[in-house]
Amino acid sequence: AQTVTQSQPEMSVQEAETVTLSCTYDTSESNYYLFWYKQPPSRQMILVIRQEAYKQQNATENRFSVNFQKAAKSFSLKISDSQLGDTAMYFCAFAYTGANSKLTFGKGITLSVRP
Amino acid sequence: DGGITQSPKYLFRKEGQNVTLSCEQNLNHDAMYWYRQDPGQGLRLIYYSQIVNDFQKGDIAEGYSVSREKKESFPLTVTSAQKNPTAFYLCASSTLRGSQETQYFGPGTRLLVL
């Protein structure tokens, strides 16, 4: 079974600065997907970014980018030009490809953006 | 607007009572999921369904039941057998085109025990 580890429970960053959130995972599969979800105080889960394991190129979405290191089983999220609206919990999640695939979530990290 | 709706936003349960949480989607997604979120924890899968009239247990199915009579609807019943039901419940859906489609979430239901 796969596991997802987010070892930092909390982080803080100054507005307009850059922050990196860490995530590691463990799996014996070679084909899988990785996700970062954001959960603001409203508690709505919002997809931030997704990475397919077969792609070497790191995914980017505007101010959000990932550093995907497949051999190291590491999947960190970089937020550039942090904004107050980025304050939220961030969850890393894993899903292998194939039938009956399910998402496995890390415990999340609380990010606070300071004005 | 397309999306996933969950109701109610808050739900109170008395001891020994069954309660049902509603989840509806108009995204024409094949698969639907129920997760439980506890403070300081990630999401844990309760049940999921990939097709009408079929569903599978997730990691923490004990004390819960579901049905999938329509593609758009996937209600979750928290039974009296669930001894610690206080949590935030999230419903999600996804297509099944491709190997793993992204899951999209509803706004959640907060369940509290009186």
PDB file of N, CA and C in Angstrom, chain A residues 15-84:
ATOM      1  N   GLU A  15       4.133  37.715   2.744  1.00  0.00           N
ATOM      2  CA  GLU A  15       3.460  38.029   1.477  1.00  0.00           C
ATOM      3  C   GLU A  15       4.510  38.417   0.435  1.00  0.00           C
ATOM      4  N   ALA A  16       4.300  37.934  -0.794  1.00  0.00           N
ATOM      5  CA  ALA A  16       5.157  38.192  -1.956  1.00  0.00           C
ATOM      6  C   ALA A  16       6.421  37.321  -2.002  1.00  0.00           C
ATOM      7  N   GLU A  17       6.685  36.585  -0.943  1.00  0.00           N
ATOM      8  CA  GLU A  17       7.846  35.703  -0.965  1.00  0.00           C
ATOM      9  C   GLU A  17       7.475  34.325  -1.500  1.00  0.00           C
ATOM     10  N   THR A  18       8.492  33.480  -1.604  1.00  0.00           N
ATOM     11  CA  THR A  18       8.318  32.128  -2.130  1.00  0.00           C
ATOM     12  C   THR A  18       8.429  31.105  -1.010  1.00  0.00           C
ATOM     13  N   VAL A  19       7.597  30.088  -1.075  1.00  0.00           N
ATOM     14  CA  VAL A  19       7.622  29.032  -0.052  1.00  0.00           C
ATOM     15  C   VAL A  19       7.523  27.670  -0.743  1.00  0.00           C
ATOM     16  N   THR A  20       8.169  26.684  -0.140  1.00  0.00           N
ATOM     17  CA  THR A  20       8.126  25.324  -0.677  1.00  0.00           C
ATOM     18  C   THR A  20       7.577  24.367   0.375  1.00  0.00           C
ATOM     19  N   LEU A  21       6.574  23.597  -0.018  1.00  0.00           N
ATOM     20  CA  LEU A  21       5.952  22.616   0.863  1.00  0.00           C
ATOM     21  C   LEU A  21       6.424  21.219   0.437  1.00  0.00           C
ATOM     22  N   SER A  22       6.822  20.422   1.408  1.00  0.00           N
ATOM     23  CA  SER A  22       7.421  19.123   1.095  1.00  0.00           C
ATOM     24  C   SER A  22       6.416  17.981   1.176  1.00  0.00           C
ATOM     25  N   CYS A  23       6.669  16.972   0.383  1.00  0.00           N
ATOM     26  CA  CYS A  23       5.844  15.763   0.391  1.00  0.00           C
ATOM     27  C   CYS A  23       6.704  14.604  -0.096  1.00  0.00           C
ATOM     28  N   THR A  24       6.661  13.508   0.605  1.00  0.00           N
ATOM     29  CA  THR A  24       7.288  12.274   0.131  1.00  0.00           C
ATOM     30  C   THR A  24       6.254  11.173   0.120  1.00  0.00           C
ATOM     31  N   TYR A  25       6.477  10.173  -0.685  1.00  0.00           N
ATOM     32  CA  TYR A  25       5.526   9.086  -0.797  1.00  0.00           C
ATOM     33  C   TYR A  25       6.274   7.785  -0.966  1.00  0.00           C
ATOM     34  N   ASP A  26       5.588   6.716  -0.737  1.00  0.00           N
ATOM     35  CA  ASP A  26       6.200   5.401  -0.863  1.00  0.00           C
ATOM     36  C   ASP A  26       5.261   4.509  -1.654  1.00  0.00           C
ATOM     37  N   THR A  27       5.760   3.934  -2.719  1.00  0.00           N
ATOM     38  CA  THR A  27       4.964   3.041  -3.537  1.00  0.00           C
ATOM     39  C   THR A  27       5.883   2.113  -4.309  1.00  0.00           C
ATOM     40  N   SER A  28       5.353   0.968  -4.666  1.00  0.00           N
ATOM     41  CA  SER A  28       6.085   0.035  -5.520  1.00  0.00           C
ATOM     42  C   SER A  28       5.622   0.154  -6.969  1.00  0.00           C
ATOM     43  N   GLU A  29       4.611   0.999  -7.198  1.00  0.00           N
ATOM     44  CA  GLU A  29       4.089   1.178  -8.537  1.00  0.00           C
ATOM     45  C   GLU A  29       4.999   2.085  -9.356  1.00  0.00           C
ATOM     46  N   SER A  30       4.950   1.955 -10.670  1.00  0.00           N
ATOM     47  CA  SER A  30       5.744   2.832 -11.529  1.00  0.00           C
ATOM     48  C   SER A  30       4.882   3.880 -12.230  1.00  0.00           C
ATOM     49  N   ASN A  31       3.587   3.586 -12.350  1.00  0.00           N
ATOM     50  CA  ASN A  31       2.671   4.529 -12.998  1.00  0.00           C
ATOM     51  C   ASN A  31       1.676   5.041 -11.981  1.00  0.00           C
ATOM     52  N   TYR A  32       1.670   6.345 -11.786  1.00  0.00           N
ATOM     53  CA  TYR A  32       0.785   6.924 -10.782  1.00  0.00           C
ATOM     54  C   TYR A  32       0.642   8.425 -11.021  1.00  0.00           C
ATOM     55  N   TYR A  33      -0.227   9.023 -10.237  1.00  0.00           N
ATOM     56  CA  TYR A  33      -0.473  10.459 -10.294  1.00  0.00           C
ATOM     57  C   TYR A  33      -0.241  11.049  -8.906  1.00  0.00           C
ATOM     58  N   LEU A  34       0.194  12.283  -8.891  1.00  0.00           N
ATOM     59  CA  LEU A  34       0.375  13.018  -7.640  1.00  0.00           C
ATOM     60  C   LEU A  34      -0.390  14.332  -7.728  1.00  0.00           C
ATOM     61  N   PHE A  35      -0.941  14.754  -6.604  1.00  0.00           N
ATOM     62  CA  PHE A  35      -1.774  15.955  -6.566  1.00  0.00           C
ATOM     63  C   PHE A  35      -1.401  16.809  -5.351  1.00  0.00           C
ATOM     64  N   TRP A  36      -1.621  18.092  -5.500  1.00  0.00           N
ATOM     65  CA  TRP A  36      -1.677  18.998  -4.358  1.00  0.00           C
ATOM     66  C   TRP A  36      -3.069  19.626  -4.342  1.00  0.00           C
ATOM     67  N   TYR A  37      -3.711  19.519  -3.173  1.00  0.00           N
ATOM     68  CA  TYR A  37      -5.004  20.145  -2.956  1.00  0.00           C
ATOM     69  C   TYR A  37      -4.849  21.221  -1.886  1.00  0.00           C
ATOM     70  N   LYS A  38      -5.643  22.257  -2.010  1.00  0.00           N
ATOM     71  CA  LYS A  38      -5.674  23.370  -1.059  1.00  0.00           C
ATOM     72  C   LYS A  38      -7.018  23.361  -0.348  1.00  0.00           C
ATOM     73  N   GLN A  39      -6.998  23.551   0.969  1.00  0.00           N
ATOM     74  CA  GLN A  39      -8.230  23.650   1.743  1.00  0.00           C
ATOM     75  C   GLN A  39      -8.189  24.944   2.551  1.00  0.00           C
ATOM     76  N   PRO A  40      -8.808  26.009   2.053  1.00  0.00           N
ATOM     77  CA  PRO A  40      -8.847  27.288   2.786  1.00  0.00           C
ATOM     78  C   PRO A  40      -9.775  27.188   3.985  1.00  0.00           C
ATOM     79  N   PRO A  41      -9.891  28.254   4.757  1.00  0.00           N
ATOM     80  CA  PRO A  41     -10.772  28.209   5.936  1.00  0.00           C
ATOM     81  C   PRO A  41     -12.216  27.831   5.623  1.00  0.00           C
ATOM     82  N   SER A  42     -12.674  28.053   4.411  1.00  0.00           N
ATOM     83  CA  SER A  42     -14.020  27.619   4.019  1.00  0.00           C
ATOM     84  C   SER A  42     -14.151  26.099   4.004  1.00  0.00           C
ATOM     85  N   ARG A  43     -13.030  25.388   3.988  1.00  0.00           N
ATOM     86  CA  ARG A  43     -12.924  23.922   4.004  1.00  0.00           C
ATOM     87  C   ARG A  43     -13.243  23.269   2.660  1.00  0.00           C
ATOM     88  N   GLN A  44     -13.446  24.092   1.630  1.00  0.00           N
ATOM     89  CA  GLN A  44     -13.621  23.532   0.295  1.00  0.00           C
ATOM     90  C   GLN A  44     -12.283  23.021  -0.211  1.00  0.00           C
ATOM     91  N   MET A  45     -12.217  21.793  -0.673  1.00  0.00           N
ATOM     92  CA  MET A  45     -10.986  21.224  -1.219  1.00  0.00           C
ATOM     93  C   MET A  45     -10.858  21.649  -2.674  1.00  0.00           C
ATOM     94  N   ILE A  46      -9.734  22.254  -3.010  1.00  0.00           N
ATOM     95  CA  ILE A  46      -9.526  22.799  -4.342  1.00  0.00           C
ATOM     96  C   ILE A  46      -8.252  22.198  -4.921  1.00  0.00           C
ATOM     97  N   LEU A  47      -8.342  21.676  -6.133  1.00  0.00           N
ATOM     98  CA  LEU A  47      -7.160  21.136  -6.788  1.00  0.00           C
ATOM     99  C   LEU A  47      -6.213  22.281  -7.139  1.00  0.00           C
ATOM    100  N   VAL A  48      -4.956  22.136  -6.749  1.00  0.00           N
ATOM    101  CA  VAL A  48      -3.941  23.136  -7.078  1.00  0.00           C
ATOM    102  C   VAL A  48      -3.170  22.714  -8.320  1.00  0.00           C
ATOM    103  N   ILE A  49      -2.687  21.473  -8.312  1.00  0.00           N
ATOM    104  CA  ILE A  49      -1.817  21.027  -9.390  1.00  0.00           C
ATOM    105  C   ILE A  49      -1.762  19.508  -9.402  1.00  0.00           C
ATOM    106  N   ARG A  50      -1.473  18.952 -10.584  1.00  0.00           N
ATOM    107  CA  ARG A  50      -1.437  17.500 -10.747  1.00  0.00           C
ATOM    108  C   ARG A  50      -0.224  17.138 -11.584  1.00  0.00           C
ATOM    109  N   GLN A  51       0.390  16.004 -11.254  1.00  0.00           N
ATOM    110  CA  GLN A  51       1.587  15.539 -11.973  1.00  0.00           C
ATOM    111  C   GLN A  51       1.423  14.069 -12.326  1.00  0.00           C
ATOM    112  N   GLU A  52       1.646  13.727 -13.578  1.00  0.00           N
ATOM    113  CA  GLU A  52       1.671  12.325 -13.985  1.00  0.00           C
ATOM    114  C   GLU A  52       3.093  11.801 -13.829  1.00  0.00           C
ATOM    115  N   ALA A  53       3.249  10.636 -13.261  1.00  0.00           N
ATOM    116  CA  ALA A  53       4.583  10.112 -12.957  1.00  0.00           C
ATOM    117  C   ALA A  53       5.402   9.840 -14.204  1.00  0.00           C
ATOM    118  N   TYR A  54       4.730   9.569 -15.326  1.00  0.00           N
ATOM    119  CA  TYR A  54       5.478   9.240 -16.537  1.00  0.00           C
ATOM    120  C   TYR A  54       6.056  10.487 -17.207  1.00  0.00           C
ATOM    121  N   LYS A  55       5.623  11.643 -16.767  1.00  0.00           N
ATOM    122  CA  LYS A  55       6.114  12.890 -17.360  1.00  0.00           C
ATOM    123  C   LYS A  55       7.330  13.382 -16.582  1.00  0.00           C
ATOM    124  N   GLN A  56       8.399  13.650 -17.274  1.00  0.00           N
ATOM    125  CA  GLN A  56       9.602  14.165 -16.619  1.00  0.00           C
ATOM    126  C   GLN A  56       9.478  15.655 -16.312  1.00  0.00           C
ATOM    127  N   GLN A  57       8.700  16.344 -17.136  1.00  0.00           N
ATOM    128  CA  GLN A  57       8.569  17.790 -16.944  1.00  0.00           C
ATOM    129  C   GLN A  57       7.709  18.082 -15.726  1.00  0.00           C
ATOM    130  N   ASN A  58       8.176  19.002 -14.890  1.00  0.00           N
ATOM    131  CA  ASN A  58       7.421  19.392 -13.708  1.00  0.00           C
ATOM    132  C   ASN A  58       6.205  20.229 -14.094  1.00  0.00           C
ATOM    133  N   ALA A  59       5.070  19.929 -13.450  1.00  0.00           N
ATOM    134  CA  ALA A  59       3.844  20.668 -13.733  1.00  0.00           C
ATOM    135  C   ALA A  59       3.909  22.080 -13.155  1.00  0.00           C
ATOM    136  N   THR A  60       3.277  23.009 -13.832  1.00  0.00           N
ATOM    137  CA  THR A  60       3.159  24.385 -13.343  1.00  0.00           C
ATOM    138  C   THR A  60       1.741  24.886 -13.591  1.00  0.00           C
ATOM    139  N   GLU A  61       1.263  25.716 -12.667  1.00  0.00           N
ATOM    140  CA  GLU A  61      -0.028  26.377 -12.797  1.00  0.00           C
ATOM    141  C   GLU A  61       0.125  27.767 -12.213  1.00  0.00           C
ATOM    142  N   ASN A  62       0.388  28.717 -13.101  1.00  0.00           N
ATOM    143  CA  ASN A  62       0.555  30.107 -12.674  1.00  0.00           C
ATOM    144  C   ASN A  62       1.655  30.216 -11.610  1.00  0.00           C
ATOM    145  N   ARG A  63       1.310  30.619 -10.402  1.00  0.00           N
ATOM    146  CA  ARG A  63       2.317  30.815  -9.346  1.00  0.00           C
ATOM    147  C   ARG A  63       2.724  29.507  -8.655  1.00  0.00           C
ATOM    148  N   PHE A  64       2.083  28.421  -9.026  1.00  0.00           N
ATOM    149  CA  PHE A  64       2.325  27.133  -8.376  1.00  0.00           C
ATOM    150  C   PHE A  64       3.124  26.215  -9.301  1.00  0.00           C
ATOM    151  N   SER A  65       4.144  25.606  -8.760  1.00  0.00           N
ATOM    152  CA  SER A  65       4.922  24.642  -9.533  1.00  0.00           C
ATOM    153  C   SER A  65       5.371  23.524  -8.601  1.00  0.00           C
ATOM    154  N   VAL A  66       5.722  22.406  -9.200  1.00  0.00           N
ATOM    155  CA  VAL A  66       6.172  21.275  -8.394  1.00  0.00           C
ATOM    156  C   VAL A  66       7.598  20.912  -8.773  1.00  0.00           C
ATOM    157  N   ASN A  67       8.257  20.278  -7.825  1.00  0.00           N
ATOM    158  CA  ASN A  67       9.554  19.650  -8.058  1.00  0.00           C
ATOM    159  C   ASN A  67       9.362  18.160  -7.831  1.00  0.00           C
ATOM    160  N   PHE A  68       9.207  17.425  -8.921  1.00  0.00           N
ATOM    161  CA  PHE A  68       8.919  16.000  -8.861  1.00  0.00           C
ATOM    162  C   PHE A  68      10.214  15.227  -9.049  1.00  0.00           C
ATOM    163  N   GLN A  69      10.627  14.512  -8.035  1.00  0.00           N
ATOM    164  CA  GLN A  69      11.832  13.696  -8.063  1.00  0.00           C
ATOM    165  C   GLN A  69      11.407  12.236  -7.896  1.00  0.00           C
ATOM    166  N   LYS A  70      11.224  11.545  -9.033  1.00  0.00           N
ATOM    167  CA  LYS A  70      10.646  10.202  -8.980  1.00  0.00           C
ATOM    168  C   LYS A  70      11.534   9.214  -8.239  1.00  0.00           C
ATOM    169  N   ALA A  71      12.820   9.264  -8.480  1.00  0.00           N
ATOM    170  CA  ALA A  71      13.722   8.312  -7.827  1.00  0.00           C
ATOM    171  C   ALA A  71      13.727   8.511  -6.317  1.00  0.00           C
ATOM    172  N   ALA A  72      13.645   9.746  -5.897  1.00  0.00           N
ATOM    173  CA  ALA A  72      13.640  10.064  -4.462  1.00  0.00           C
ATOM    174  C   ALA A  72      12.239   9.988  -3.877  1.00  0.00           C
ATOM    175  N   LYS A  73      11.227   9.785  -4.707  1.00  0.00           N
ATOM    176  CA  LYS A  73       9.821   9.752  -4.284  1.00  0.00           C
ATOM    177  C   LYS A  73       9.472  11.009  -3.498  1.00  0.00           C
ATOM    178  N   SER A  74       9.780  12.125  -4.135  1.00  0.00           N
ATOM    179  CA  SER A  74       9.551  13.429  -3.530  1.00  0.00           C
ATOM    180  C   SER A  74       8.713  14.283  -4.470  1.00  0.00           C
ATOM    181  N   PHE A  75       7.811  15.065  -3.891  1.00  0.00           N
ATOM    182  CA  PHE A  75       6.879  15.853  -4.696  1.00  0.00           C
ATOM    183  C   PHE A  75       6.582  17.140  -3.938  1.00  0.00           C
ATOM    184  N   SER A  76       7.420  18.141  -4.099  1.00  0.00           N
ATOM    185  CA  SER A  76       7.253  19.385  -3.344  1.00  0.00           C
ATOM    186  C   SER A  76       6.508  20.420  -4.177  1.00  0.00           C
ATOM    187  N   LEU A  77       5.817  21.299  -3.491  1.00  0.00           N
ATOM    188  CA  LEU A  77       5.037  22.374  -4.112  1.00  0.00           C
ATOM    189  C   LEU A  77       5.695  23.714  -3.806  1.00  0.00           C
ATOM    190  N   LYS A  78       5.973  24.480  -4.844  1.00  0.00           N
ATOM    191  CA  LYS A  78       6.528  25.819  -4.677  1.00  0.00           C
ATOM    192  C   LYS A  78       5.458  26.849  -5.018  1.00  0.00           C
ATOM    193  N   ILE A  79       5.256  27.768  -4.081  1.00  0.00           N
ATOM    194  CA  ILE A  79       4.316  28.862  -4.291  1.00  0.00           C
ATOM    195  C   ILE A  79       5.138  30.136  -4.400  1.00  0.00           C
ATOM    196  N   SER A  80       5.078  30.775  -5.546  1.00  0.00           N
ATOM    197  CA  SER A  80       5.809  32.024  -5.783  1.00  0.00           C
ATOM    198  C   SER A  80       4.899  33.214  -5.538  1.00  0.00           C
ATOM    199  N   ASP A  81       5.515  34.346  -5.148  1.00  0.00           N
ATOM    200  CA  ASP A  81       4.737  35.573  -4.946  1.00  0.00           C
ATOM    201  C   ASP A  81       3.517  35.283  -4.061  1.00  0.00           C
ATOM    202  N   SER A  82       3.767  34.751  -2.887  1.00  0.00           N
ATOM    203  CA  SER A  82       2.682  34.340  -1.984  1.00  0.00           C
ATOM    204  C   SER A  82       1.679  35.460  -1.748  1.00  0.00           C
ATOM    205  N   GLN A  83       0.419  35.089  -1.735  1.00  0.00           N
ATOM    206  CA  GLN A  83      -0.665  36.034  -1.498  1.00  0.00           C
ATOM    207  C   GLN A  83      -1.445  35.633  -0.246  1.00  0.00           C
ATOM    208  N   LEU A  84      -2.132  36.612   0.345  1.00  0.00           N
ATOM    209  CA  LEU A  84      -2.888  36.334   1.565  1.00  0.00           C
ATOM    210  C   LEU A  84      -3.910  35.213   1.333  1.00  0.00           C
TER     211      LEU A  84
END
